[in-house]
Coordinates of C-alpha atoms (C1' of nucleotides) in Angstrom, one line a residue:
Chain A
M1 CA -0.2 0.1 -0.2
M2 CA 1.3 3.4 -1.2
I3 CA -0.1 6.5 -1.5
D4 CA 1.3 9.0 -4.3
K5 CA 1.5 12.3 -2.7
S6 CA 2.1 13.9 -6.0
S7 CA -1.1 12.4 -7.8
A8 CA -4.0 14.6 -8.8
K9 CA -6.1 11.9 -7.7
P10 CA -7.4 12.4 -3.8
Y11 CA -5.7 10.2 -1.1
Y12 CA -9.3 8.8 -0.4
E13 CA -9.7 7.9 -3.9
Q14 CA -6.1 6.3 -4.1
I15 CA -7.2 3.9 -1.4
V16 CA -10.5 3.0 -2.9
L17 CA -8.7 2.0 -6.1
L18 CA -5.7 0.1 -4.4
I19 CA -8.4 -2.0 -2.0
K20 CA -10.2 -2.9 -5.2
A21 CA -7.3 -3.8 -7.5
Q22 CA -5.9 -6.0 -4.7
V23 CA -9.6 -7.6 -4.1
L24 CA -9.8 -8.2 -7.7
Q25 CA -6.0 -9.8 -7.8
G26 CA -7.0 -12.2 -5.0
I27 CA -4.4 -10.4 -2.5
L28 CA -7.3 -9.8 -0.4
Q29 CA -9.8 -12.6 0.0
P30 CA -13.7 -12.3 0.9
G31 CA -13.6 -12.5 4.9
E32 CA -10.3 -11.2 5.5
R33 CA -10.0 -8.5 7.8
I34 CA -8.1 -5.3 6.7
A35 CA -6.3 -2.8 8.7
S36 CA -8.8 -0.6 11.0
V37 CA -9.1 3.1 9.8
R38 CA -6.7 4.0 12.6
E39 CA -4.2 1.5 11.8
M40 CA -4.1 2.4 8.0
A41 CA -3.7 6.0 8.7
R42 CA -0.8 5.5 11.0
Q43 CA 0.9 3.2 8.1
L44 CA 0.1 5.3 5.2
L45 CA 0.7 8.7 7.4
M46 CA -2.3 10.2 6.8
N47 CA -5.4 11.3 8.8
P48 CA -7.7 9.0 10.0
N49 CA -10.7 10.7 8.7
T50 CA -9.3 10.4 5.1
V51 CA -9.2 6.7 5.9
S52 CA -12.8 6.7 7.1
K53 CA -14.1 8.4 3.8
A54 CA -12.4 5.6 1.7
Y55 CA -13.6 2.8 3.9
K56 CA -17.1 4.5 3.3
M57 CA -17.3 4.7 -0.4
L58 CA -15.9 1.0 -0.4
E59 CA -18.6 0.0 1.9
M60 CA -21.1 1.9 -0.6
Q61 CA -19.8 -0.5 -3.4
G62 CA -20.2 -3.2 -1.8
V63 CA -16.5 -4.0 -1.6
I64 CA -15.9 -4.3 2.3
M65 CA -18.0 -4.7 4.9
T66 CA -17.9 -2.8 8.4
V67 CA -18.9 -4.3 11.9
K68 CA -19.3 -2.1 14.4
G69 CA -16.7 -2.3 17.3
R70 CA -15.1 -5.4 15.7
G71 CA -13.5 -4.0 12.2
T72 CA -13.5 -4.1 8.5
Y73 CA -13.6 -6.9 6.3
I74 CA -13.6 -8.0 2.6
A75 CA -17.2 -8.6 1.7
E76 CA -18.2 -11.3 -0.6
Q77 CA -17.6 -10.3 -4.1
Q78 CA -21.1 -10.5 -5.7
A79 CA -21.8 -10.7 -9.3
T80 CA -22.2 -7.1 -10.6
V81 CA -25.5 -6.1 -12.5
R82 CA -24.6 -4.3 -15.6
D83 CA -25.0 -0.4 -14.6
D84 CA -26.0 1.7 -17.9
V85 CA -24.8 4.9 -16.2
K86 CA -21.6 3.7 -15.2
I87 CA -21.1 1.8 -18.6
A88 CA -21.7 5.2 -20.1
Q89 CA -19.1 7.0 -18.0
I90 CA -17.0 4.3 -19.2
K91 CA -17.3 5.0 -22.8
H92 CA -16.8 8.7 -21.9
K93 CA -13.5 8.3 -20.5
I94 CA -12.5 5.7 -23.7
Q95 CA -13.3 8.7 -25.5
D96 CA -11.0 11.1 -23.7
L97 CA -8.3 8.4 -23.5
V98 CA -8.5 7.7 -27.1
L99 CA -8.2 11.4 -27.8
E100 CA -4.8 11.5 -25.7
A101 CA -3.5 8.4 -27.1
R102 CA -3.9 9.5 -30.6
Y103 CA -2.2 12.9 -29.9
L104 CA 0.7 11.0 -28.6
S105 CA 0.8 8.9 -31.8
V106 CA -0.1 5.9 -30.1
D107 CA -2.1 3.5 -32.5
K108 CA -5.1 1.2 -31.8
T109 CA -2.9 -2.0 -31.6
E110 CA -0.6 -0.6 -28.9
L111 CA -3.3 0.4 -27.1
T112 CA -5.1 -2.6 -27.3
T113 CA -1.9 -4.4 -26.0
W114 CA -1.6 -2.4 -23.0
I115 CA -5.5 -3.1 -22.2
T116 CA -4.7 -6.9 -22.2
E117 CA -2.0 -6.5 -20.0
Q118 CA -4.0 -4.9 -17.3
Y119 CA -6.8 -7.9 -18.0
G120 CA -3.9 -10.2 -17.3
R121 CA -3.2 -8.8 -13.9
G122 CA -5.7 -10.9 -11.8
Q123 CA -7.2 -14.1 -11.7
V124 CA -10.7 -14.1 -12.4
N125 CA -11.1 -17.6 -10.8
A126 CA -8.2 -18.9 -8.9
N127 CA -7.8 -22.2 -9.0
D128 CA -4.9 -23.9 -7.4
Chain B
M1 CA -19.7 23.0 -29.3
M2 CA -21.7 22.3 -26.2
I3 CA -20.2 22.2 -22.2
D4 CA -21.6 19.8 -20.1
K5 CA -22.4 22.0 -16.6
S6 CA -22.8 18.7 -14.9
S7 CA -19.8 17.1 -15.9
A8 CA -16.8 16.8 -13.1
K9 CA -14.8 18.2 -15.8
P10 CA -13.7 21.9 -15.5
Y11 CA -15.3 24.2 -18.2
Y12 CA -11.7 25.1 -19.5
E13 CA -10.7 21.5 -19.6
Q14 CA -13.8 20.4 -21.6
I15 CA -13.0 23.0 -24.2
V16 CA -9.7 21.7 -24.8
L17 CA -11.1 18.2 -25.3
L18 CA -13.3 19.6 -27.9
I19 CA -11.1 21.5 -29.7
K20 CA -8.7 18.8 -30.0
A21 CA -11.2 16.2 -31.2
Q22 CA -12.4 18.7 -33.9
V23 CA -9.0 19.1 -34.9
L24 CA -8.2 15.2 -35.4
Q25 CA -11.3 14.9 -36.9
G26 CA -10.6 17.4 -39.5
I27 CA -13.6 19.5 -38.5
L28 CA -11.2 22.5 -37.4
Q29 CA -8.4 22.9 -40.0
P30 CA -4.5 24.4 -39.8
G31 CA -5.2 28.2 -40.5
E32 CA -8.7 28.4 -40.0
R33 CA -9.7 31.3 -37.4
I34 CA -11.6 29.9 -34.5
A35 CA -14.1 32.3 -32.1
S36 CA -12.3 34.8 -30.2
V37 CA -12.1 34.3 -26.5
R38 CA -15.0 36.8 -26.0
E39 CA -17.1 35.6 -28.7
M40 CA -16.5 31.9 -27.2
A41 CA -17.7 32.8 -24.2
R42 CA -20.8 34.6 -25.2
Q43 CA -21.5 31.1 -27.3
L44 CA -21.1 29.2 -24.3
L45 CA -22.7 31.1 -21.8
M46 CA -19.5 31.4 -19.5
N47 CA -16.9 33.8 -18.6
P48 CA -14.1 35.0 -21.2
N49 CA -11.6 34.0 -18.6
T50 CA -12.5 30.4 -18.8
V51 CA -12.1 30.4 -22.6
S52 CA -9.0 31.9 -22.3
K53 CA -7.5 29.6 -19.8
A54 CA -8.3 27.1 -22.4
Y55 CA -6.9 28.5 -25.2
K56 CA -3.7 28.8 -23.4
M57 CA -3.5 25.4 -22.9
L58 CA -4.3 24.7 -26.3
E59 CA -1.5 27.0 -27.6
M60 CA 0.9 25.2 -25.2
Q61 CA 0.1 21.7 -26.6
G62 CA 0.7 23.2 -29.8
V63 CA -3.0 22.9 -31.3
I64 CA -3.6 26.6 -31.7
M65 CA -1.6 29.7 -32.6
T66 CA -2.7 33.3 -31.3
V67 CA -1.8 36.4 -33.1
K68 CA -2.1 39.3 -30.8
G69 CA -4.5 41.7 -31.9
R70 CA -5.9 39.6 -34.6
G71 CA -7.3 36.1 -33.3
T72 CA -6.7 32.4 -32.7
Y73 CA -6.0 30.0 -35.5
I74 CA -5.4 26.4 -35.5
A75 CA -2.0 25.4 -35.8
E76 CA -0.2 23.1 -38.2
Q77 CA -0.2 19.6 -36.6
Q78 CA 3.0 18.3 -36.2
A79 CA 4.2 14.7 -36.0
T80 CA 4.4 14.2 -32.4
V81 CA 7.7 13.0 -30.4
R82 CA 6.5 10.4 -28.2
D83 CA 6.8 11.5 -24.6
D84 CA 7.7 8.8 -21.9
V85 CA 6.0 10.5 -19.3
K86 CA 2.8 11.3 -21.0
I87 CA 2.9 7.5 -21.9
A88 CA 3.2 6.5 -18.6
Q89 CA 0.5 8.5 -17.6
I90 CA -2.0 7.1 -20.4
K91 CA -0.9 3.7 -19.1
H92 CA -1.9 4.6 -15.7
K93 CA -5.3 5.8 -16.6
I94 CA -5.9 2.2 -18.5
Q95 CA -4.9 0.6 -15.3
D96 CA -7.8 2.6 -13.6
L97 CA -10.1 2.0 -16.6
V98 CA -9.6 -1.6 -16.5
L99 CA -10.2 -1.7 -12.7
E100 CA -13.5 -0.2 -13.3
A101 CA -14.7 -2.1 -16.2
R102 CA -13.9 -5.6 -14.4
Y103 CA -16.0 -4.6 -11.5
L104 CA -18.6 -4.0 -14.2
S105 CA -18.4 -7.0 -15.6
V106 CA -17.1 -5.9 -19.1
D107 CA -14.8 -8.1 -20.8
K108 CA -11.8 -7.6 -22.8
T109 CA -13.5 -8.1 -26.0
E110 CA -16.3 -5.7 -25.3
L111 CA -13.8 -3.0 -24.2
T112 CA -11.4 -3.4 -27.0
T113 CA -14.8 -2.7 -29.5
W114 CA -15.5 0.2 -27.6
I115 CA -11.5 1.4 -28.4
T116 CA -12.1 0.5 -32.0
E117 CA -15.1 2.5 -32.3
Q118 CA -13.3 5.6 -30.9
Y119 CA -10.3 5.1 -33.3
G120 CA -12.7 4.9 -36.3
R121 CA -14.1 8.2 -35.6
G122 CA -11.6 11.0 -37.3
Q123 CA -10.1 10.6 -40.7
V124 CA -5.9 10.4 -40.0
N125 CA -5.7 11.3 -43.9
A126 CA -8.7 12.9 -45.6
N127 CA -8.3 12.8 -49.1
D128 CA -11.3 14.5 -50.6
Chain C
dT1 C1' -7.1 59.5 -35.9
dT2 C1' -11.0 57.2 -33.8
dG3 C1' -13.2 53.2 -33.0
dT4 C1' -14.3 48.2 -32.5
dG5 C1' -12.1 43.9 -31.7
dT6 C1' -8.3 41.0 -30.5
dG7 C1' -5.4 38.3 -26.8
dT8 C1' -3.4 38.9 -22.4
dA9 C1' -2.8 40.2 -17.4
dC10 C1' -4.1 41.3 -13.2
dT11 C1' -7.1 41.8 -8.5
dA12 C1' -11.0 40.5 -6.2
dC13 C1' -14.9 37.5 -4.7
dG14 C1' -17.6 33.4 -3.9
dT15 C1' -17.8 28.7 -3.9
dA16 C1' -16.7 23.4 -3.5
dT17 C1' -13.5 19.7 -2.5
dA18 C1' -9.7 17.8 0.1
dA19 C1' -7.2 17.0 4.1
dT20 C1' -5.9 17.7 8.7
dA21 C1' -6.6 18.2 13.8
dA22 C1' -9.5 17.5 17.8
dT23 C1' -13.3 15.3 19.9
dA24 C1' -17.0 12.6 21.1
dC25 C1' -20.1 8.5 21.4
dA26 C1' -21.3 3.9 21.0
dG27 C1' -20.4 -1.0 20.0
dT28 C1' -16.6 -5.2 20.4
dG29 C1' -13.7 -8.2 23.4
dT30 C1' -10.5 -9.4 26.8
Chain D
dA1 C1' -12.1 -1.8 33.7
dC2 C1' -9.4 -1.1 29.5
dA3 C1' -7.9 -0.8 24.8
dC4 C1' -9.7 -1.1 20.2
dT5 C1' -13.4 -0.5 16.8
dG6 C1' -16.5 2.4 13.2
dT7 C1' -18.9 6.6 13.0
dA8 C1' -20.2 11.4 13.7
dT9 C1' -19.2 16.0 14.4
dT10 C1' -17.1 21.0 14.3
dA11 C1' -13.2 23.8 12.8
dT12 C1' -9.5 25.3 9.9
dT13 C1' -6.2 25.4 6.3
dA14 C1' -4.9 24.9 1.3
dT15 C1' -6.4 24.4 -3.3
dA16 C1' -9.0 24.6 -7.9
dC17 C1' -12.6 26.6 -10.4
dG18 C1' -15.5 29.9 -12.2
dT19 C1' -17.1 34.6 -12.2
dA20 C1' -16.3 39.6 -12.4
dG21 C1' -14.3 43.8 -13.6
dT22 C1' -10.7 46.4 -15.1
dA23 C1' -6.7 47.5 -17.8
dC24 C1' -3.1 47.1 -21.6
dA25 C1' -1.1 47.0 -26.0
dC26 C1' -1.5 45.4 -30.7
dA27 C1' -4.4 45.3 -35.3
dC28 C1' -7.2 46.6 -38.9
dA29 C1' -10.8 49.3 -41.0
dA30 C1' -13.3 54.1 -41.2

DNA sequence: TTGTGTGTACTACGTATAATAATACAGTGT
DNA sequence: ACACTGTATTATTATACGTAGTACACACAA
């Protein structure tokens, strides 16, 4: 877990993405306990409120579960229902991404390769 | 030219992306004059300062050229030199994009299809 | 020359977001 | 009782965004 202080992304958002990535890669397993708000804040050298905000968002997204007085745990990952609104948002991001790529002389093949690399990371169904 | 007031993207950034997209699609040709700062502000119902900020960034990126007292024009589009820093930024955006896509059950094939659609827009070399 | 339009620069103001700081409260388990 | 947990609240600081108003130097046509 490392936070990029120079990133334009806010700290809490970086935490959200890190946790989600680790869940997707199987590094964090459902039922597993993660660091408490205060402990995580100590590790990342930041304010507990910021970590709390990240956990709050992760719980809203169903990635984690919080139990009062006990701690925070990775939730059972449910099959996501396709959300048309979010799909539209992704398509919009792709629009900006391709625009930027083309201005950098990155062709479709190269971009697709990088996409494939990212899909390679993380086991969809671990069987070992 | 339409600005999305409800978008999380700042106005000036939306203008930058719109102009760049239109240049890439050939809608705006090199040498062609675009609306002045004040005229564009009137059309988009926003402050001239915001448009000026967008034009400033577009000029830094070599997309447009400004001539004092005369106006603003589309620059000759130069063959971009590959910028390793910007390439790394794109790869990082892809990382976030794929993460989000996988949480929405969007598989690699579907994502690649959308990418291809975006590359389809805009003529690389118009020959008519 | 006068007038209009151009890019540019500057200050000021209001608003929203992000992050920190310091408390406080209720629940859990030893 | 004690220490830890998540959660909520208020306050403060810093930054970004957008608007508003003003000003200056340049280009060009009447």
